[in-house]
Amino acid sequence: MGEYADKLPKKMLDDLRDYLEKKGKVNESKLKKILDTAVDEYNNARVQAGESVGLISAESIGEPGTQMTLNTFHFAGVMEMNVTLGLPRIIEILDGRKELQTPSMEIYLKQPYSKGKDIREFALALKETKLSDIALEFSISLIDSEIEVKLDKEKMKSLNINNSYVISSIGKQVKGFNAKDNKDSILLRMKSKEESVNEVYRAKEKIKDVHIKGVKGISQVLPVKRGEEYLIMTSGSNLADVLQLEGVDHYRTTTNNVDEIREILGIEAARQSIINEVFKVIENQGFNVDIRHIMLVADTMCVSGAVKGITRYGVVSEKASALARASFETPIKHIINAALIGEIDNLNSVVENVMLNQVVPIGTGMTDLIMKPKNGKN
Amino acid sequence: MVEVYLNSKFVGTVDDAPAFVAKIREDRRAGNITSNLNIYHNQESNEVLIESSRGRARRPLIVVKDGQPLLTEKYLKQLEKNEISWSDLVKQGIIEYLDASEEENVLVAFFEKDITSEHTHLEITPLAMFGLTTSLVPYSNYNQSTRVNAGSKNQKQALGLYASNYSVRMDMDVNLLHYPQAPIVKSIMHDISNYEKHPAGQNIVVAVMSYKGYNMEDAIILNKASIERGFGRSTYYRPSVSEELRYSGGLIDQISIPDKDVKGYKSEHDYRFLEQDGIIYPEAQVAEGDVVIGKTSPPRFLSSLEEYNLAAGTRRESSVAMKHGEQGIVDFVLLTENEEGNRLVQVRLRDERVPEIGDKFTSRHGQKGVVGLIVPESDMPFSASGIKPDLIFSPHGIPSRMTISHLIEILAGKVGALSGRYVNGTTFDAEPEEKLREELKLLGFRENGVETFYNGVTGEIMPAKIFVGNMYYLKLKHLVANKIHSRARGPIQLLTRQPTEGRAKEGGLRLGEMEKDTFVAHGASLLLKERFDSDKTVVPVCENCGLIAIRDEYKGKSYCTVCGENVEISDVEISYAFKLILDEFKSLGIYQRLHLEDKY
């Protein structure tokens, strides 16, 4: 079996081995016959030279796209927890956007949390609390250029924080204030005297965003049970910080933000994430698209080492042919730039040849005439 | 305290909103304030909204007080005797118009017998919730609303007697149905609207069955003999118009038979129908290309090149001729003047349209379909009593669309035709199906409307019983004769040398970008090239500078405008569109070079 290692993929060989072992004894010649048939079948199933795989992928993903409906999916009962799905989501992924409409995470947990121990508390600890969440009122005294933050004592109790913790958080994140504990409220006084009124107002808005507790960017959490296991779904995403938390299974925890994955886990993980996310949407809509089409798209997006969207700034700008680039959005820009540096278009792909009414180098158009001159003469 | 808005503008507040609203309504009914005003108390947002702006959709309802409708027997009698009118009832507050928001505050009873003490209004008739054409759909309360909607839309496209003075009108693109009939199954709206004065369909015998697959996908089968008896025949009218325009310098168009030296002279044959005045005579049989109105225009004034031409000074031909694929008989010739005092000639063309394969027909229930086959009567299936249907409707059109009214109409039409009476099919107020079934039984038929049928070709008895009955069918204005189009070779555009677009210009059908993709996906690149060959050209290219050279056929050689004659110049086949874009590059100041290479 070993000699077939370079003829068949490992997965196929393993499957075959498992199957044959179950079936009982197979003699040498029969085994060879089986393996040879498998090799033949495998080679026949491979894509033929000259097949326009890219276009077929585009059609295979694009056609169901025309039928997709329903953009967002709401979690029952949880406010502000919805996930972009359907066509807008696919466009978002394939465009390689960095800012998502609805970033979200799936946080898998290690034992004992994954069995449901303290799951609620664990989830709530993740949720970001800002100063504005625990404040009742922000009031400004213009005379002293002072900001008074009235605190919600009950909320603070439930979050297990006290005034001094809040003061130190503010001190760390916003500079230029003297903070004073006033029991039910906190008084913040500008250090420098000559601040304008506008400055104070701006500072007030800034203070509202002071991070108090939890993971930055996680605005909503929802513990769910999937199979035997508990996990936490979030709206808002911060992979880097979540992975560092105690009790989080950092092998399986993931986010729907492809670019974030690329940044933290690398381009291969990003490629896999593109495949997973696109496939999830298509599956969710009840369509059946072969995963290899999506893989091909993900590959083209990631070859360069960065995630490039299928846009005129991304993959399309990398095309070798000036005519092909010009045929896709903003033609004049491409023509002028090509003229400036004297680009040569070798007419190697489909669009250019259609423009010139020449045979497209694909399928039956791939053939060329090769002649062997007799005795070195023609 | 409740906020009050008048036409969406805040005007004040009231303390007791219900009393305020009631007072305004009372005043309106008493005639103290305009009946055009509607008031609505929104309990949820606690606002009172008063609307008096124009353009709101409103509908009339009978006012009910203390469980009794105000419109009593007394008023009805007065109405009958023409002593009072509708507007009197509105003035007296017996009938009032409500808009959509005020309707939220009231409780409307459907029928008089439904009225309880809580009801505030009574529907004049349930039919009043529909528009005019929708009311013309019989038994529509048995249908899905979308189908009723489709049915009423279809009726608007039906051919009929569109105007009784049609013979003196010059309408563009109109049809007239021959032998129109009043429907057997009708609603009271047919009576109210005097439908029998301008009917738009015919009562025919419909069998629900399939026929050799020719009525798949909503197609219908027509009986050839029925067509010959006049079913679905119509006349199509289309006027041609021409005007003697005046130009600067006292020049004027002239309606006459063009002289032979006129620029753009067609041929003597094309002008053969014109009489001395240059206008065609009535009842002339014309076909494609024939001139209907002969006209010449003065030479174009500032076409500089032609001033030196000998032909300058000759008039241009500007006759009105029959378009591609058009034919018919000249029906009516009209000579008048238009507003500017120019002589105006209008010629109306008439063309009889006998139903043919592809014409569109429909029942009144959104069950439209095109003719798939016209069968000789001898091959039509026939019933035990010898009845041959005029039309065969496919049963596959029923389950998904659920147009029960279509089936009931067949049954009701059958009863009506057999007993010689009209059947009332008014929505919500029709003759019940059970009664029709009973009557049908008394007439000696199966109560469910099915009959034993025989194969018209072989004479064999059909194993299934076939549902037949009479129905009102409409011919829709979408006739194939006006739409049929094909092209093999034909005109091309001047700029791109690609085929023209559209039926009027005898154009081709575009093989677009996505269609191109399917060829690529199949790897059929040579076929793809052939498809896009429509604008191919051969251009000489200078191999030295890469620009397009010039071919001098007279001398039999090519030369390059930059490099002269002593360079290699090769002919290359490219699309004309590409030659054009190269020219555009040049106009942008971009020097594009073509590097030629041996192909093989």
Coordinates of C-alpha atoms in Angstrom, one line a residue, chain B residues 338-590:
Chain B
N338 CA -53.4 70.4 -37.5
E339 CA -53.1 73.2 -34.9
E340 CA -50.4 74.9 -36.9
G341 CA -52.5 74.9 -40.0
N342 CA -50.3 72.3 -41.7
R343 CA -52.0 69.8 -44.0
L344 CA -52.3 66.5 -42.1
V345 CA -53.0 63.1 -43.6
Q346 CA -54.0 60.1 -41.6
V347 CA -54.5 56.7 -43.0
R348 CA -56.0 54.0 -40.9
L349 CA -54.9 50.4 -41.6
R350 CA -57.1 47.5 -40.7
D351 CA -56.0 43.9 -40.3
E352 CA -58.2 41.0 -39.4
R353 CA -56.7 38.8 -36.8
V354 CA -57.8 35.2 -36.7
P355 CA -56.7 33.4 -33.6
E356 CA -53.4 31.6 -34.2
I357 CA -50.8 29.7 -32.2
G358 CA -49.3 32.1 -29.7
D359 CA -52.3 34.4 -29.2
K360 CA -53.1 35.0 -25.6
F361 CA -56.5 34.1 -24.1
T362 CA -57.8 34.1 -20.5
S363 CA -60.7 33.4 -18.3
R364 CA -61.8 35.9 -15.8
H365 CA -59.8 34.2 -13.0
G366 CA -56.2 35.0 -13.8
Q367 CA -56.0 31.7 -15.8
K368 CA -54.2 33.1 -18.8
G369 CA -52.6 31.0 -21.5
V370 CA -51.4 31.1 -25.1
V371 CA -52.8 28.9 -27.8
G372 CA -50.6 25.8 -28.1
L373 CA -52.4 24.0 -30.9
I374 CA -55.4 24.5 -33.2
V375 CA -57.1 21.2 -33.7
P376 CA -59.5 20.3 -36.5
E377 CA -63.0 19.7 -35.1
S378 CA -62.8 16.1 -36.4
D379 CA -59.9 15.5 -34.0
M380 CA -61.5 17.2 -31.0
P381 CA -62.7 15.0 -28.1
F382 CA -66.4 14.9 -27.9
S383 CA -69.0 14.1 -25.2
A384 CA -71.6 11.4 -25.2
S385 CA -74.1 14.0 -26.4
G386 CA -71.8 15.0 -29.2
I387 CA -70.6 18.3 -27.7
K388 CA -67.1 19.3 -28.8
P389 CA -65.4 21.8 -26.7
D390 CA -64.3 25.1 -28.2
L391 CA -61.3 25.2 -25.9
I392 CA -59.3 22.7 -23.9
F393 CA -57.9 23.9 -20.6
S394 CA -55.1 22.0 -18.8
P395 CA -56.0 20.7 -15.3
H396 CA -52.4 21.4 -14.2
G397 CA -53.3 25.0 -13.9
I398 CA -55.6 24.4 -11.0
P399 CA -53.9 22.8 -8.0
S400 CA -51.1 25.3 -7.4
R401 CA -53.2 28.4 -8.2
M402 CA -56.3 27.2 -6.4
T403 CA -58.7 29.2 -8.6
I404 CA -61.9 27.6 -7.4
S405 CA -63.9 30.3 -9.0
H406 CA -62.7 29.1 -12.4
L407 CA -64.2 25.7 -11.8
I408 CA -67.4 27.1 -10.4
E409 CA -67.8 29.3 -13.4
I410 CA -67.6 26.3 -15.7
L411 CA -70.4 24.7 -13.7
A412 CA -72.5 27.9 -13.5
G413 CA -72.0 28.6 -17.1
K414 CA -73.2 25.1 -18.0
V415 CA -76.3 25.6 -15.9
G416 CA -76.9 29.0 -17.5
A417 CA -76.4 27.8 -21.1
L418 CA -78.6 24.7 -20.6
S419 CA -81.5 26.6 -18.9
G420 CA -81.1 29.7 -21.0
R421 CA -80.6 32.2 -18.3
Y422 CA -78.0 34.4 -16.7
V423 CA -76.3 33.2 -13.5
N424 CA -75.6 35.6 -10.7
G425 CA -71.9 35.1 -9.7
T426 CA -71.5 38.3 -7.6
T427 CA -68.8 38.0 -5.1
F428 CA -70.1 37.1 -1.6
D429 CA -73.7 37.2 -3.0
A430 CA -73.7 34.6 -5.7
E431 CA -76.0 31.7 -6.4
P432 CA -74.7 28.9 -4.2
E433 CA -72.8 26.0 -5.8
E434 CA -75.2 23.4 -4.3
K435 CA -78.1 25.0 -6.0
L436 CA -76.4 25.0 -9.3
R437 CA -75.5 21.3 -8.9
E438 CA -79.1 20.5 -8.1
E439 CA -80.3 22.4 -11.2
L440 CA -77.7 20.6 -13.3
K441 CA -79.0 17.3 -12.1
L442 CA -82.6 18.3 -13.0
L443 CA -81.3 19.2 -16.5
G444 CA -80.2 15.6 -16.9
F445 CA -76.5 16.0 -16.3
R446 CA -74.1 14.7 -13.6
E447 CA -74.3 17.2 -10.8
N448 CA -70.5 17.6 -10.6
G449 CA -70.3 18.7 -14.2
V450 CA -68.3 15.8 -15.6
E451 CA -69.2 13.9 -18.7
T452 CA -68.1 10.8 -20.6
F453 CA -65.8 11.8 -23.4
Y454 CA -64.5 10.1 -26.5
N455 CA -61.1 10.4 -28.2
G456 CA -61.7 12.5 -31.3
V457 CA -59.1 10.7 -33.3
T458 CA -59.7 7.1 -32.4
G459 CA -63.2 7.2 -31.1
E460 CA -62.2 5.3 -28.0
I461 CA -64.0 6.1 -24.8
M462 CA -61.9 8.0 -22.3
P463 CA -61.3 6.2 -19.0
A464 CA -61.7 9.4 -17.0
K465 CA -64.8 11.6 -16.9
I466 CA -64.1 15.0 -18.3
F467 CA -65.2 18.3 -16.6
V468 CA -66.9 20.4 -19.2
G469 CA -69.0 23.5 -19.1
N470 CA -69.5 27.0 -20.5
M471 CA -67.2 29.8 -19.7
Y472 CA -66.6 33.4 -20.6
Y473 CA -63.3 33.7 -22.3
L474 CA -61.4 36.9 -23.2
K475 CA -58.9 37.4 -26.0
L476 CA -56.0 39.6 -24.7
K477 CA -54.3 42.3 -26.7
H478 CA -51.0 40.4 -26.8
L479 CA -51.2 39.0 -30.3
V480 CA -48.2 37.1 -31.8
A481 CA -48.7 38.9 -35.1
N482 CA -47.4 42.1 -33.3
K483 CA -44.6 40.3 -31.6
I484 CA -43.2 37.7 -33.9
H485 CA -39.6 38.4 -34.8
S486 CA -36.7 36.6 -36.4
R487 CA -33.4 37.5 -38.0
A488 CA -30.7 35.7 -39.9
R489 CA -29.0 38.5 -41.7
G490 CA -30.1 42.1 -41.3
P491 CA -29.2 45.7 -40.6
I492 CA -26.2 46.7 -38.6
Q493 CA -25.3 49.8 -36.6
L494 CA -23.2 52.4 -38.3
L495 CA -20.8 53.0 -35.4
T496 CA -20.1 49.5 -34.2
R497 CA -21.0 47.3 -37.2
Q498 CA -22.9 45.2 -34.7
P499 CA -26.5 44.1 -35.4
T500 CA -29.3 46.5 -34.5
E501 CA -31.4 45.9 -31.5
G502 CA -35.2 45.5 -31.3
R503 CA -38.0 44.1 -33.5
A504 CA -38.8 47.4 -35.2
K505 CA -35.3 47.6 -36.6
E506 CA -35.2 43.9 -37.5
G507 CA -32.6 43.5 -34.8
G508 CA -30.8 40.5 -33.4
L509 CA -31.1 39.0 -29.9
R510 CA -28.1 39.9 -27.8
L511 CA -25.9 37.2 -26.5
G512 CA -24.9 38.9 -23.3
E513 CA -22.1 38.7 -20.9
M514 CA -23.7 35.9 -18.8
E515 CA -24.6 34.0 -21.9
K516 CA -21.0 34.3 -23.0
D517 CA -20.0 32.8 -19.6
T518 CA -22.0 29.6 -20.3
F519 CA -20.0 29.0 -23.5
V520 CA -16.7 29.5 -21.6
A521 CA -17.9 27.2 -18.8
H522 CA -18.4 24.5 -21.4
G523 CA -15.0 25.1 -22.9
A524 CA -16.7 25.8 -26.3
S525 CA -14.3 28.5 -27.3
L526 CA -14.5 28.1 -31.1
L527 CA -18.3 28.2 -30.9
L528 CA -18.0 31.3 -28.7
K529 CA -15.8 33.0 -31.3
E530 CA -18.3 32.2 -34.0
R531 CA -21.1 33.7 -32.0
F532 CA -19.3 37.0 -31.6
D533 CA -18.2 37.1 -35.3
S534 CA -21.0 39.5 -36.2
D535 CA -18.7 42.5 -36.4
K536 CA -15.5 40.8 -37.5
T537 CA -13.2 42.8 -39.8
V538 CA -9.9 42.3 -41.4
V539 CA -7.5 45.1 -40.8
P540 CA -3.9 45.6 -42.1
V541 CA -1.4 46.1 -39.3
C542 CA 2.0 47.5 -39.7
E543 CA 4.4 45.2 -38.0
N544 CA 7.0 47.9 -37.6
C545 CA 5.0 50.5 -35.6
G546 CA 2.0 48.3 -34.5
L547 CA -0.6 50.7 -35.8
I548 CA -3.4 50.0 -38.2
A549 CA -2.2 50.5 -41.8
I550 CA -4.1 51.3 -44.9
R551 CA -5.1 48.9 -47.7
D552 CA -5.2 50.5 -51.1
E553 CA -7.3 48.1 -53.2
Y554 CA -6.8 50.2 -56.3
K555 CA -3.0 49.7 -56.3
G556 CA -3.4 46.3 -54.7
K557 CA -1.0 47.0 -51.8
S558 CA -1.0 48.2 -48.3
Y559 CA 1.0 51.0 -46.8
C560 CA 1.5 52.4 -43.3
T561 CA 0.9 56.1 -42.7
V562 CA 3.9 56.3 -40.4
C563 CA 6.4 53.9 -41.9
G564 CA 5.6 54.0 -45.5
E565 CA 5.4 51.2 -48.0
N566 CA 8.5 49.3 -47.3
V567 CA 7.4 47.6 -44.2
E568 CA 5.8 44.3 -43.5
I569 CA 2.1 44.7 -43.3
S570 CA -0.1 41.8 -42.3
D571 CA -3.9 41.3 -42.4
V572 CA -5.4 40.5 -39.0
E573 CA -9.0 39.5 -38.3
I574 CA -10.4 41.2 -35.2
S575 CA -13.8 42.4 -34.1
Y576 CA -14.7 45.9 -35.3
A577 CA -15.4 46.9 -31.7
F578 CA -11.7 46.4 -31.0
K579 CA -10.7 48.5 -33.9
L580 CA -13.0 51.2 -32.5
I581 CA -11.4 51.0 -29.0
L582 CA -8.0 51.3 -30.6
D583 CA -9.2 54.5 -32.3
E584 CA -10.5 55.7 -29.0
F585 CA -7.1 55.1 -27.4
K586 CA -5.5 57.1 -30.1
S587 CA -7.9 59.9 -29.4
L588 CA -6.8 59.8 -25.7
G589 CA -3.3 60.2 -26.9
I590 CA -2.3 56.6 -26.1

